PDB file of C-alpha atoms and ligand atoms in Angstrom:
ATOM      1  CA  UNK A   1      78.930  56.572 136.159  1.00  0.00           C
ATOM      2  CA  UNK A   2      82.189  57.905 134.718  1.00  0.00           C
ATOM      3  CA  UNK A   3      84.828  60.442 135.686  1.00  0.00           C
ATOM      4  CA  UNK A   4      83.096  63.095 133.656  1.00  0.00           C
ATOM      5  CA  UNK A   5      79.920  62.761 135.736  1.00  0.00           C
ATOM      6  CA  UNK A   6      81.944  62.955 138.954  1.00  0.00           C
ATOM      7  CA  UNK A   7      83.562  66.175 137.798  1.00  0.00           C
ATOM      8  CA  UNK A   8      80.322  67.803 136.627  1.00  0.00           C
ATOM      9  CA  UNK A   9      78.320  67.068 139.787  1.00  0.00           C
ATOM     10  CA  UNK A  10      79.855  68.900 142.722  1.00  0.00           C
ATOM     11  CA  UNK A  11      77.892  67.037 145.347  1.00  0.00           C
ATOM     12  CA  UNK A  12      76.435  63.575 145.883  1.00  0.00           C
ATOM     13  CA  UNK A  13      76.439  61.254 142.851  1.00  0.00           C
ATOM     14  CA  UNK A  14      74.068  58.322 143.382  1.00  0.00           C
ATOM     15  CA  UNK A  15      74.175  55.455 140.863  1.00  0.00           C
ATOM     16  CA  UNK A  16      72.642  56.430 137.511  1.00  0.00           C
ATOM     17  CA  UNK A  17      72.911  60.202 138.036  1.00  0.00           C
ATOM     18  CA  UNK A  18      74.181  62.220 135.090  1.00  0.00           C
ATOM     19  CA  UNK A  19      73.629  65.781 136.266  1.00  0.00           C
ATOM     20  CA  UNK A  20      72.484  67.792 139.286  1.00  0.00           C
ATOM     21  CA  UNK A  21      68.775  67.243 138.619  1.00  0.00           C
ATOM     22  CA  UNK A  22      69.022  63.484 138.167  1.00  0.00           C
ATOM     23  CA  UNK A  23      71.304  63.235 141.232  1.00  0.00           C
ATOM     24  CA  UNK A  24      68.708  65.047 143.348  1.00  0.00           C
ATOM     25  CA  UNK A  25      65.882  62.859 142.010  1.00  0.00           C
ATOM     26  CA  UNK A  26      67.854  59.676 142.686  1.00  0.00           C
ATOM     27  CA  UNK A  27      68.561  60.778 146.264  1.00  0.00           C
ATOM     28  CA  UNK A  28      64.875  61.598 146.868  1.00  0.00           C
ATOM     29  CA  UNK A  29      63.719  58.254 145.429  1.00  0.00           C
ATOM     30  CA  UNK A  30      66.325  56.397 147.500  1.00  0.00           C
ATOM     31  CA  UNK A  31      65.177  57.930 150.804  1.00  0.00           C
ATOM     32  CA  UNK A  32      61.539  57.487 149.863  1.00  0.00           C
ATOM     33  CA  UNK A  33      62.219  53.774 149.276  1.00  0.00           C
ATOM     34  CA  UNK A  34      63.806  53.226 152.687  1.00  0.00           C
ATOM     35  CA  UNK A  35      61.538  55.563 154.678  1.00  0.00           C
ATOM     36  CA  UNK A  36      59.528  52.744 156.369  1.00  0.00           C
ATOM     37  CA  UNK A  37      62.659  51.214 157.845  1.00  0.00           C
ATOM     38  CA  UNK A  38      64.839  54.312 158.128  1.00  0.00           C
ATOM     39  CA  UNK A  39      64.556  54.883 161.904  1.00  0.00           C
ATOM     40  CA  UNK A  40      65.049  51.231 162.799  1.00  0.00           C
ATOM     41  CA  UNK A  41      68.121  50.983 160.562  1.00  0.00           C
ATOM     42  CA  UNK A  42      69.583  54.201 161.903  1.00  0.00           C
ATOM     43  CA  UNK A  43      69.434  52.987 165.476  1.00  0.00           C
ATOM     44  CA  UNK A  44      70.603  49.422 164.725  1.00  0.00           C
ATOM     45  CA  UNK A  45      73.473  50.369 162.395  1.00  0.00           C
ATOM     46  CA  UNK A  46      74.768  53.099 164.693  1.00  0.00           C
ATOM     47  CA  UNK A  47      74.269  51.060 167.859  1.00  0.00           C
ATOM     48  CA  UNK A  48      72.004  53.921 169.055  1.00  0.00           C
ATOM     49  CA  UNK A  49      74.909  56.411 168.900  1.00  0.00           C
ATOM     50  CA  UNK A  50      72.793  58.466 166.506  1.00  0.00           C
ATOM     51  CA  UNK A  51      70.637  59.664 169.456  1.00  0.00           C
ATOM     52  CA  UNK A  52      73.720  60.930 171.268  1.00  0.00           C
ATOM     53  CA  UNK A  53      75.001  62.741 168.147  1.00  0.00           C
ATOM     54  CA  UNK A  54      71.688  64.587 167.595  1.00  0.00           C
ATOM     55  CA  UNK A  55      71.532  65.555 171.271  1.00  0.00           C
ATOM     56  CA  UNK A  56      75.125  66.751 171.311  1.00  0.00           C
ATOM     57  CA  UNK A  57      74.736  68.777 168.148  1.00  0.00           C
ATOM     58  CA  UNK A  58      71.513  70.376 169.366  1.00  0.00           C
ATOM     59  CA  UNK A  59      73.087  71.222 172.750  1.00  0.00           C
ATOM     60  CA  UNK A  60      75.835  73.156 170.953  1.00  0.00           C
ATOM     61  CA  UNK A  61      73.240  75.766 169.991  1.00  0.00           C
ATOM     62  CA  UNK A  62      71.606  76.183 173.384  1.00  0.00           C
ATOM     63  CA  UNK A  63      72.338  79.908 173.431  1.00  0.00           C
ATOM     64  CA  UNK A  64      70.136  80.349 170.338  1.00  0.00           C
ATOM     65  CA  UNK A  65      67.561  77.720 171.203  1.00  0.00           C
ATOM     66  CA  UNK A  66      66.927  79.211 174.662  1.00  0.00           C
ATOM     67  CA  UNK A  67      66.063  82.597 173.157  1.00  0.00           C
ATOM     68  CA  UNK A  68      62.364  83.318 173.083  1.00  0.00           C
ATOM     69  CA  UNK A  69      61.335  83.778 169.434  1.00  0.00           C
ATOM     70  CA  UNK A  70      64.334  81.789 168.110  1.00  0.00           C
ATOM     71  CA  UNK A  71      63.727  81.028 164.457  1.00  0.00           C
ATOM     72  CA  UNK A  72      65.288  77.688 163.467  1.00  0.00           C
ATOM     73  CA  UNK A  73      65.400  75.533 160.322  1.00  0.00           C
ATOM     74  CA  UNK A  74      66.429  71.885 160.306  1.00  0.00           C
ATOM     75  CA  UNK A  75      67.289  71.028 156.706  1.00  0.00           C
ATOM     76  CA  UNK A  76      67.016  67.495 155.266  1.00  0.00           C
ATOM     77  CA  UNK A  77      65.144  66.664 158.449  1.00  0.00           C
ATOM     78  CA  UNK A  78      64.047  63.217 157.255  1.00  0.00           C
ATOM     79  CA  UNK A  79      61.919  61.576 159.938  1.00  0.00           C
ATOM     80  CA  UNK A  80      62.621  64.476 162.316  1.00  0.00           C
ATOM     81  CA  UNK A  81      64.997  63.231 164.998  1.00  0.00           C
ATOM     82  CA  UNK A  82      67.356  66.201 164.801  1.00  0.00           C
ATOM     83  CA  UNK A  83      64.366  68.563 164.673  1.00  0.00           C
ATOM     84  CA  UNK A  84      62.955  66.981 167.832  1.00  0.00           C
ATOM     85  CA  UNK A  85      66.369  67.143 169.533  1.00  0.00           C
ATOM     86  CA  UNK A  86      66.405  70.911 168.781  1.00  0.00           C
ATOM     87  CA  UNK A  87      62.891  71.334 170.186  1.00  0.00           C
ATOM     88  CA  UNK A  88      63.886  69.596 173.447  1.00  0.00           C
ATOM     89  CA  UNK A  89      66.636  72.203 174.020  1.00  0.00           C
ATOM     90  CA  UNK A  90      64.239  75.125 173.852  1.00  0.00           C
ATOM     91  CA  UNK A  91      62.715  76.423 177.046  1.00  0.00           C
ATOM     92  CA  UNK A  92      59.953  78.617 175.747  1.00  0.00           C
ATOM     93  CA  UNK A  93      56.957  78.162 173.519  1.00  0.00           C
ATOM     94  CA  UNK A  94      58.184  81.089 171.443  1.00  0.00           C
ATOM     95  CA  UNK A  95      60.763  79.197 169.376  1.00  0.00           C
ATOM     96  CA  UNK A  96      59.649  78.513 165.826  1.00  0.00           C
ATOM     97  CA  UNK A  97      61.321  75.393 164.483  1.00  0.00           C
ATOM     98  CA  UNK A  98      60.818  74.149 160.913  1.00  0.00           C
ATOM     99  CA  UNK A  99      61.887  70.782 159.546  1.00  0.00           C
ATOM    100  CA  UNK A 100      62.335  70.665 155.749  1.00  0.00           C
ATOM    101  CA  UNK A 101      62.863  67.702 153.486  1.00  0.00           C
ATOM    102  CA  UNK A 102      62.077  66.862 149.874  1.00  0.00           C
ATOM    103  CA  UNK A 103      60.988  63.272 150.516  1.00  0.00           C
ATOM    104  CA  UNK A 104      57.273  63.208 151.259  1.00  0.00           C
ATOM    105  CA  UNK A 105      57.506  59.708 152.776  1.00  0.00           C
ATOM    106  CA  UNK A 106      60.208  60.765 155.228  1.00  0.00           C
ATOM    107  CA  UNK A 107      58.263  63.911 156.211  1.00  0.00           C
ATOM    108  CA  UNK A 108      55.122  61.904 156.833  1.00  0.00           C
ATOM    109  CA  UNK A 109      56.969  59.995 159.522  1.00  0.00           C
ATOM    110  CA  UNK A 110      58.344  63.227 160.989  1.00  0.00           C
ATOM    111  CA  UNK A 111      54.810  64.609 161.167  1.00  0.00           C
ATOM    112  CA  UNK A 112      53.655  61.602 163.189  1.00  0.00           C
ATOM    113  CA  UNK A 113      56.654  61.713 165.550  1.00  0.00           C
ATOM    114  CA  UNK A 114      56.199  65.466 166.102  1.00  0.00           C
ATOM    115  CA  UNK A 115      52.423  65.429 166.476  1.00  0.00           C
ATOM    116  CA  UNK A 116      51.205  67.632 169.280  1.00  0.00           C
ATOM    117  CA  UNK A 117      54.401  69.704 169.189  1.00  0.00           C
ATOM    118  CA  UNK A 118      54.898  73.174 167.792  1.00  0.00           C
ATOM    119  CA  UNK A 119      57.205  71.878 165.000  1.00  0.00           C
ATOM    120  CA  UNK A 120      56.339  72.805 161.442  1.00  0.00           C
ATOM    121  CA  UNK A 121      57.178  70.536 158.505  1.00  0.00           C
ATOM    122  CA  UNK A 122      57.850  71.733 154.987  1.00  0.00           C
ATOM    123  CA  UNK A 123      58.349  69.705 151.797  1.00  0.00           C
ATOM    124  CA  UNK A 124      61.178  71.577 150.119  1.00  0.00           C
ATOM    125  CA  UNK A 125      64.438  71.189 148.286  1.00  0.00           C
ATOM    126  CA  UNK A 126      67.431  72.428 150.300  1.00  0.00           C
ATOM    127  CA  UNK A 127      68.868  73.928 147.130  1.00  0.00           C
ATOM    128  CA  UNK A 128      65.754  76.062 146.519  1.00  0.00           C
ATOM    129  CA  UNK A 129      64.286  76.943 149.901  1.00  0.00           C
ATOM    130  CA  UNK A 130      60.871  78.613 149.982  1.00  0.00           C
ATOM    131  CA  UNK A 131      61.999  81.227 152.506  1.00  0.00           C
ATOM    132  CA  UNK A 132      62.947  84.853 152.108  1.00  0.00           C
ATOM    133  CA  UNK A 133      66.472  86.041 152.907  1.00  0.00           C
ATOM    134  CA  UNK A 134      67.662  86.509 156.512  1.00  0.00           C
ATOM    135  CA  UNK A 135      64.899  84.469 158.152  1.00  0.00           C
ATOM    136  CA  UNK A 136      66.681  82.158 160.583  1.00  0.00           C
ATOM    137  CA  UNK A 137      68.844  82.443 163.696  1.00  0.00           C
ATOM    138  CA  UNK A 138      70.015  78.866 163.202  1.00  0.00           C
ATOM    139  CA  UNK A 139      70.082  76.356 160.331  1.00  0.00           C
ATOM    140  CA  UNK A 140      71.051  72.758 161.021  1.00  0.00           C
ATOM    141  CA  UNK A 141      71.328  69.612 158.966  1.00  0.00           C
ATOM    142  CA  UNK A 142      72.043  66.115 160.287  1.00  0.00           C
ATOM    143  CA  UNK A 143      73.341  63.504 157.868  1.00  0.00           C
ATOM    144  CA  UNK A 144      71.526  65.307 155.061  1.00  0.00           C
ATOM    145  CA  UNK A 145      73.864  67.919 153.660  1.00  0.00           C
ATOM    146  CA  UNK A 146      76.205  65.198 152.246  1.00  0.00           C
ATOM    147  CA  UNK A 147      73.349  64.094 149.972  1.00  0.00           C
ATOM    148  CA  UNK A 148      72.987  67.448 148.215  1.00  0.00           C
ATOM    149  CA  UNK A 149      73.784  67.470 144.517  1.00  0.00           C
ATOM    150  CA  UNK A 150      75.775  70.697 144.894  1.00  0.00           C
ATOM    151  CA  UNK A 151      77.520  71.427 148.204  1.00  0.00           C
ATOM    152  CA  UNK A 152      78.487  75.015 147.425  1.00  0.00           C
ATOM    153  CA  UNK A 153      74.964  75.848 146.265  1.00  0.00           C
ATOM    154  CA  UNK A 154      73.655  74.259 149.469  1.00  0.00           C
ATOM    155  CA  UNK A 155      75.953  76.391 151.592  1.00  0.00           C
ATOM    156  CA  UNK A 156      75.001  79.542 149.708  1.00  0.00           C
ATOM    157  CA  UNK A 157      71.346  78.777 150.247  1.00  0.00           C
ATOM    158  CA  UNK A 158      71.911  78.351 154.011  1.00  0.00           C
ATOM    159  CA  UNK A 159      73.777  81.669 154.088  1.00  0.00           C
ATOM    160  CA  UNK A 160      70.942  83.335 152.197  1.00  0.00           C
ATOM    161  CA  UNK A 161      68.226  82.289 154.696  1.00  0.00           C
ATOM    162  CA  UNK A 162      70.338  83.002 157.812  1.00  0.00           C
ATOM    163  CA  UNK A 163      70.181  86.418 159.375  1.00  0.00           C
ATOM    164  CA  UNK A 164      73.581  88.176 159.661  1.00  0.00           C
ATOM    165  CA  UNK A 165      75.316  86.675 162.720  1.00  0.00           C
ATOM    166  CA  UNK A 166      73.084  83.587 162.546  1.00  0.00           C
ATOM    167  CA  UNK A 167      74.635  80.155 163.012  1.00  0.00           C
ATOM    168  CA  UNK A 168      74.812  76.932 161.021  1.00  0.00           C
ATOM    169  CA  UNK A 169      75.421  73.360 162.267  1.00  0.00           C
ATOM    170  CA  UNK A 170      76.085  70.528 159.838  1.00  0.00           C
ATOM    171  CA  UNK A 171      76.354  67.095 161.441  1.00  0.00           C
ATOM    172  CA  UNK A 172      77.612  64.379 159.193  1.00  0.00           C
ATOM    173  CA  UNK A 173      79.780  61.294 158.950  1.00  0.00           C
ATOM    174  CA  UNK A 174      83.544  61.525 158.782  1.00  0.00           C
ATOM    175  CA  UNK A 175      86.369  59.123 158.053  1.00  0.00           C
ATOM    176  CA  UNK A 176      88.312  58.356 161.257  1.00  0.00           C
ATOM    177  CA  UNK A 177      92.029  57.667 160.988  1.00  0.00           C
ATOM    178  CA  UNK A 178      94.332  55.158 162.741  1.00  0.00           C
ATOM    179  CA  UNK A 179      93.261  51.784 164.046  1.00  0.00           C
ATOM    180  CA  UNK A 180      89.706  52.951 164.789  1.00  0.00           C
ATOM    181  CA  UNK A 181      89.498  54.027 161.150  1.00  0.00           C
ATOM    182  CA  UNK A 182      90.650  50.643 159.878  1.00  0.00           C
ATOM    183  CA  UNK A 183      88.086  48.747 161.956  1.00  0.00           C
ATOM    184  CA  UNK A 184      85.390  51.273 161.216  1.00  0.00           C
ATOM    185  CA  UNK A 185      85.986  51.051 157.425  1.00  0.00           C
ATOM    186  CA  UNK A 186      85.504  47.263 157.482  1.00  0.00           C
ATOM    187  CA  UNK A 187      82.210  47.788 159.297  1.00  0.00           C
ATOM    188  CA  UNK A 188      81.059  50.743 157.178  1.00  0.00           C
ATOM    189  CA  UNK A 189      81.955  49.311 153.779  1.00  0.00           C
ATOM    190  CA  UNK A 190      81.051  45.660 154.265  1.00  0.00           C
ATOM    191  CA  UNK A 191      78.871  44.922 157.302  1.00  0.00           C
ATOM    192  CA  UNK A 192      76.630  48.005 157.173  1.00  0.00           C
ATOM    193  CA  UNK A 193      75.685  47.729 153.450  1.00  0.00           C
ATOM    194  CA  UNK A 194      74.854  44.019 153.895  1.00  0.00           C
ATOM    195  CA  UNK A 195      72.713  44.492 157.020  1.00  0.00           C
ATOM    196  CA  UNK A 196      71.112  47.661 155.623  1.00  0.00           C
ATOM    197  CA  UNK A 197      70.158  45.925 152.382  1.00  0.00           C
ATOM    198  CA  UNK A 198      68.630  42.955 154.214  1.00  0.00           C
ATOM    199  CA  UNK A 199      66.600  44.969 156.708  1.00  0.00           C
ATOM    200  CA  UNK A 200      65.450  47.674 154.263  1.00  0.00           C
ATOM    201  CA  UNK A 201      64.737  45.131 151.509  1.00  0.00           C
ATOM    202  CA  UNK A 202      66.119  47.692 149.019  1.00  0.00           C
ATOM    203  CA  UNK A 203      69.324  47.307 146.989  1.00  0.00           C
ATOM    204  CA  UNK A 204      71.438  50.423 146.647  1.00  0.00           C
ATOM    205  CA  UNK A 205      70.954  52.958 149.453  1.00  0.00           C
ATOM    206  CA  UNK A 206      73.221  51.239 151.946  1.00  0.00           C
ATOM    207  CA  UNK A 207      75.951  50.873 149.304  1.00  0.00           C
ATOM    208  CA  UNK A 208      75.554  54.532 148.415  1.00  0.00           C
ATOM    209  CA  UNK A 209      76.092  55.563 152.063  1.00  0.00           C
ATOM    210  CA  UNK A 210      79.831  54.684 152.351  1.00  0.00           C
ATOM    211  CA  UNK A 211      80.410  55.929 148.778  1.00  0.00           C
ATOM    212  CA  UNK A 212      78.811  59.269 149.618  1.00  0.00           C
ATOM    213  CA  UNK A 213      80.914  59.664 152.792  1.00  0.00           C
ATOM    214  CA  UNK A 214      84.073  58.908 150.778  1.00  0.00           C
ATOM    215  CA  UNK A 215      83.092  61.574 148.241  1.00  0.00           C
ATOM    216  CA  UNK A 216      82.197  64.204 150.841  1.00  0.00           C
ATOM    217  CA  UNK A 217      84.908  66.852 151.301  1.00  0.00           C
ATOM    218  CA  UNK A 218      87.322  66.264 154.197  1.00  0.00           C
ATOM    219  CA  UNK A 219      86.916  68.700 157.148  1.00  0.00           C
ATOM    220  CA  UNK A 220      89.711  71.062 155.986  1.00  0.00           C
ATOM    221  CA  UNK A 221      88.186  71.390 152.534  1.00  0.00           C
ATOM    222  CA  UNK A 222      84.673  71.747 153.862  1.00  0.00           C
ATOM    223  CA  UNK A 223      85.765  74.576 156.161  1.00  0.00           C
ATOM    224  CA  UNK A 224      87.312  76.416 153.179  1.00  0.00           C
ATOM    225  CA  UNK A 225      84.060  75.993 151.235  1.00  0.00           C
ATOM    226  CA  UNK A 226      82.070  77.332 154.221  1.00  0.00           C
ATOM    227  CA  UNK A 227      84.254  80.444 154.403  1.00  0.00           C
ATOM    228  CA  UNK A 228      83.972  80.954 150.653  1.00  0.00           C
ATOM    229  CA  UNK A 229      80.171  80.718 150.931  1.00  0.00           C
ATOM    230  CA  UNK A 230      80.127  83.618 153.445  1.00  0.00           C
ATOM    231  CA  UNK A 231      80.611  82.010 156.830  1.00  0.00           C
ATOM    232  CA  UNK A 232      83.096  83.092 159.451  1.00  0.00           C
ATOM    233  CA  UNK A 233      84.329  81.254 162.580  1.00  0.00           C
ATOM    234  CA  UNK A 234      83.963  77.893 160.815  1.00  0.00           C
ATOM    235  CA  UNK A 235      85.057  74.885 162.894  1.00  0.00           C
ATOM    236  CA  UNK A 236      84.700  71.124 162.929  1.00  0.00           C
ATOM    237  CA  UNK A 237      84.317  69.038 166.094  1.00  0.00           C
ATOM    238  CA  UNK A 238      84.782  65.251 165.763  1.00  0.00           C
ATOM    239  CA  UNK A 239      82.235  63.012 167.472  1.00  0.00           C
ATOM    240  CA  UNK A 240      83.085  59.400 168.443  1.00  0.00           C
ATOM    241  CA  UNK A 241      86.684  59.378 167.110  1.00  0.00           C
ATOM    242  CA  UNK A 242      85.624  61.254 163.983  1.00  0.00           C
ATOM    243  CA  UNK A 243      83.021  58.710 162.876  1.00  0.00           C
ATOM    244  CA  UNK A 244      80.801  61.764 162.756  1.00  0.00           C
ATOM    245  CA  UNK A 245      81.432  65.442 163.343  1.00  0.00           C
ATOM    246  CA  UNK A 246      79.799  68.827 163.592  1.00  0.00           C
ATOM    247  CA  UNK A 247      80.611  71.735 161.335  1.00  0.00           C
ATOM    248  CA  UNK A 248      79.709  74.962 163.086  1.00  0.00           C
ATOM    249  CA  UNK A 249      79.889  78.404 161.495  1.00  0.00           C
ATOM    250  CA  UNK A 250      78.449  81.846 161.775  1.00  0.00           C
ATOM    251  CA  UNK A 251      77.228  83.997 158.938  1.00  0.00           C
ATOM    252  CA  UNK A 252      79.277  87.135 158.863  1.00  0.00           C
ATOM    253  CA  UNK A 253      77.471  90.043 160.502  1.00  0.00           C
ATOM    254  CA  UNK A 254      76.842  92.939 158.133  1.00  0.00           C
TER     255      UNK A 254
HETATM  256  C1  SAM B   1      70.241  60.471 155.902  1.00  0.00           C
HETATM  257  S1  SAM B   1      68.708  61.309 155.944  1.00  0.00           S
HETATM  258  C2  SAM B   1      68.872  62.296 157.398  1.00  0.00           C
HETATM  259  C3  SAM B   1      67.588  62.531 158.064  1.00  0.00           C
HETATM  260  C4  SAM B   1      67.666  63.180 159.453  1.00  0.00           C
HETATM  261  N1  SAM B   1      68.222  64.515 159.414  1.00  0.00           N
HETATM  262  C5  SAM B   1      68.453  62.341 160.425  1.00  0.00           C
HETATM  263  O1  SAM B   1      69.412  62.848 161.049  1.00  0.00           O
HETATM  264  O2  SAM B   1      68.081  61.166 160.587  1.00  0.00           O
HETATM  265  C6  SAM B   1      68.951  62.473 154.676  1.00  0.00           C
HETATM  266  C7  SAM B   1      67.665  63.235 154.306  1.00  0.00           C
HETATM  267  O3  SAM B   1      68.026  64.319 153.477  1.00  0.00           O
HETATM  268  C8  SAM B   1      66.981  64.517 152.562  1.00  0.00           C
HETATM  269  N2  SAM B   1      67.518  65.289 151.414  1.00  0.00           N
HETATM  270  C9  SAM B   1      68.575  64.965 150.639  1.00  0.00           C
HETATM  271  N3  SAM B   1      68.759  65.900 149.717  1.00  0.00           N
HETATM  272  C10 SAM B   1      67.814  66.849 149.922  1.00  0.00           C
HETATM  273  C11 SAM B   1      67.493  68.084 149.298  1.00  0.00           C
HETATM  274  N4  SAM B   1      68.148  68.527 148.229  1.00  0.00           N
HETATM  275  N5  SAM B   1      66.470  68.796 149.794  1.00  0.00           N
HETATM  276  C12 SAM B   1      65.742  68.386 150.858  1.00  0.00           C
HETATM  277  N6  SAM B   1      65.999  67.211 151.501  1.00  0.00           N
HETATM  278  C13 SAM B   1      67.001  66.465 151.007  1.00  0.00           C
HETATM  279  C14 SAM B   1      66.511  63.112 152.226  1.00  0.00           C
HETATM  280  O4  SAM B   1      65.238  63.093 151.667  1.00  0.00           O
HETATM  281  C15 SAM B   1      66.618  62.447 153.569  1.00  0.00           C
HETATM  282  O5  SAM B   1      65.396  62.493 154.255  1.00  0.00           O
END
């Protein structure tokens, strides 16, 4: 990978990617390869904090989730934990919640975890969603948006499927500062890739993770991009000293 590639791809750049299409393919293959161990690794490597982050992010949108007939899309849903966290915040059978992901293997696990629920699962690329304009009251993405091959195109696609006044929540890793940041970086760049590689049995994905977080826009820049894409009231709330954080924004009402 060279500087040229970095400049041309305005999103995630996994090893070997040379353009937006190959970056997307590499991301999908990577998640497909770790799907069998994904949940276990998530819980182990985050010391179970991931459950609290999903719950906290979902709770933020209670006002929407408690509406009967709420129409919700969880993008890059993977094995479905964020989608299930959203479902648990609803209090009526009327809410329609979709989980979408482009890795079949990840979605298969989501389907099993959500069996018996009203959740609907869709195999789809977040950059080309199979939904008409103005469909959703809420679009979320947990730890998935950072993997898109084009962040601005991803934001525009979320804006397109949101109804005017609808909300968006993007939960993803951050880079904490200060002493916490120093300790965290040692863990994230050395310990996590080593443990992740051993448990998953796959070389690559757990080295890509810290690299993708480093490449992801900092909160200030991400908020500018969100406003440029058509969001208003964009904000970022740090979780656990900024190890993760929630971007929240509303699509401008017409
Ligand atoms: C780190 S996992 C997050 C899964 C889940 N949201 C969670 O919180 O555990 C990222 C997911 O994003 C999916 N993904 C990445 N790029 C995508 C795209 N362009 N379209 C759809 N899904 C995508 C991957 O297949 C993977 O399942």
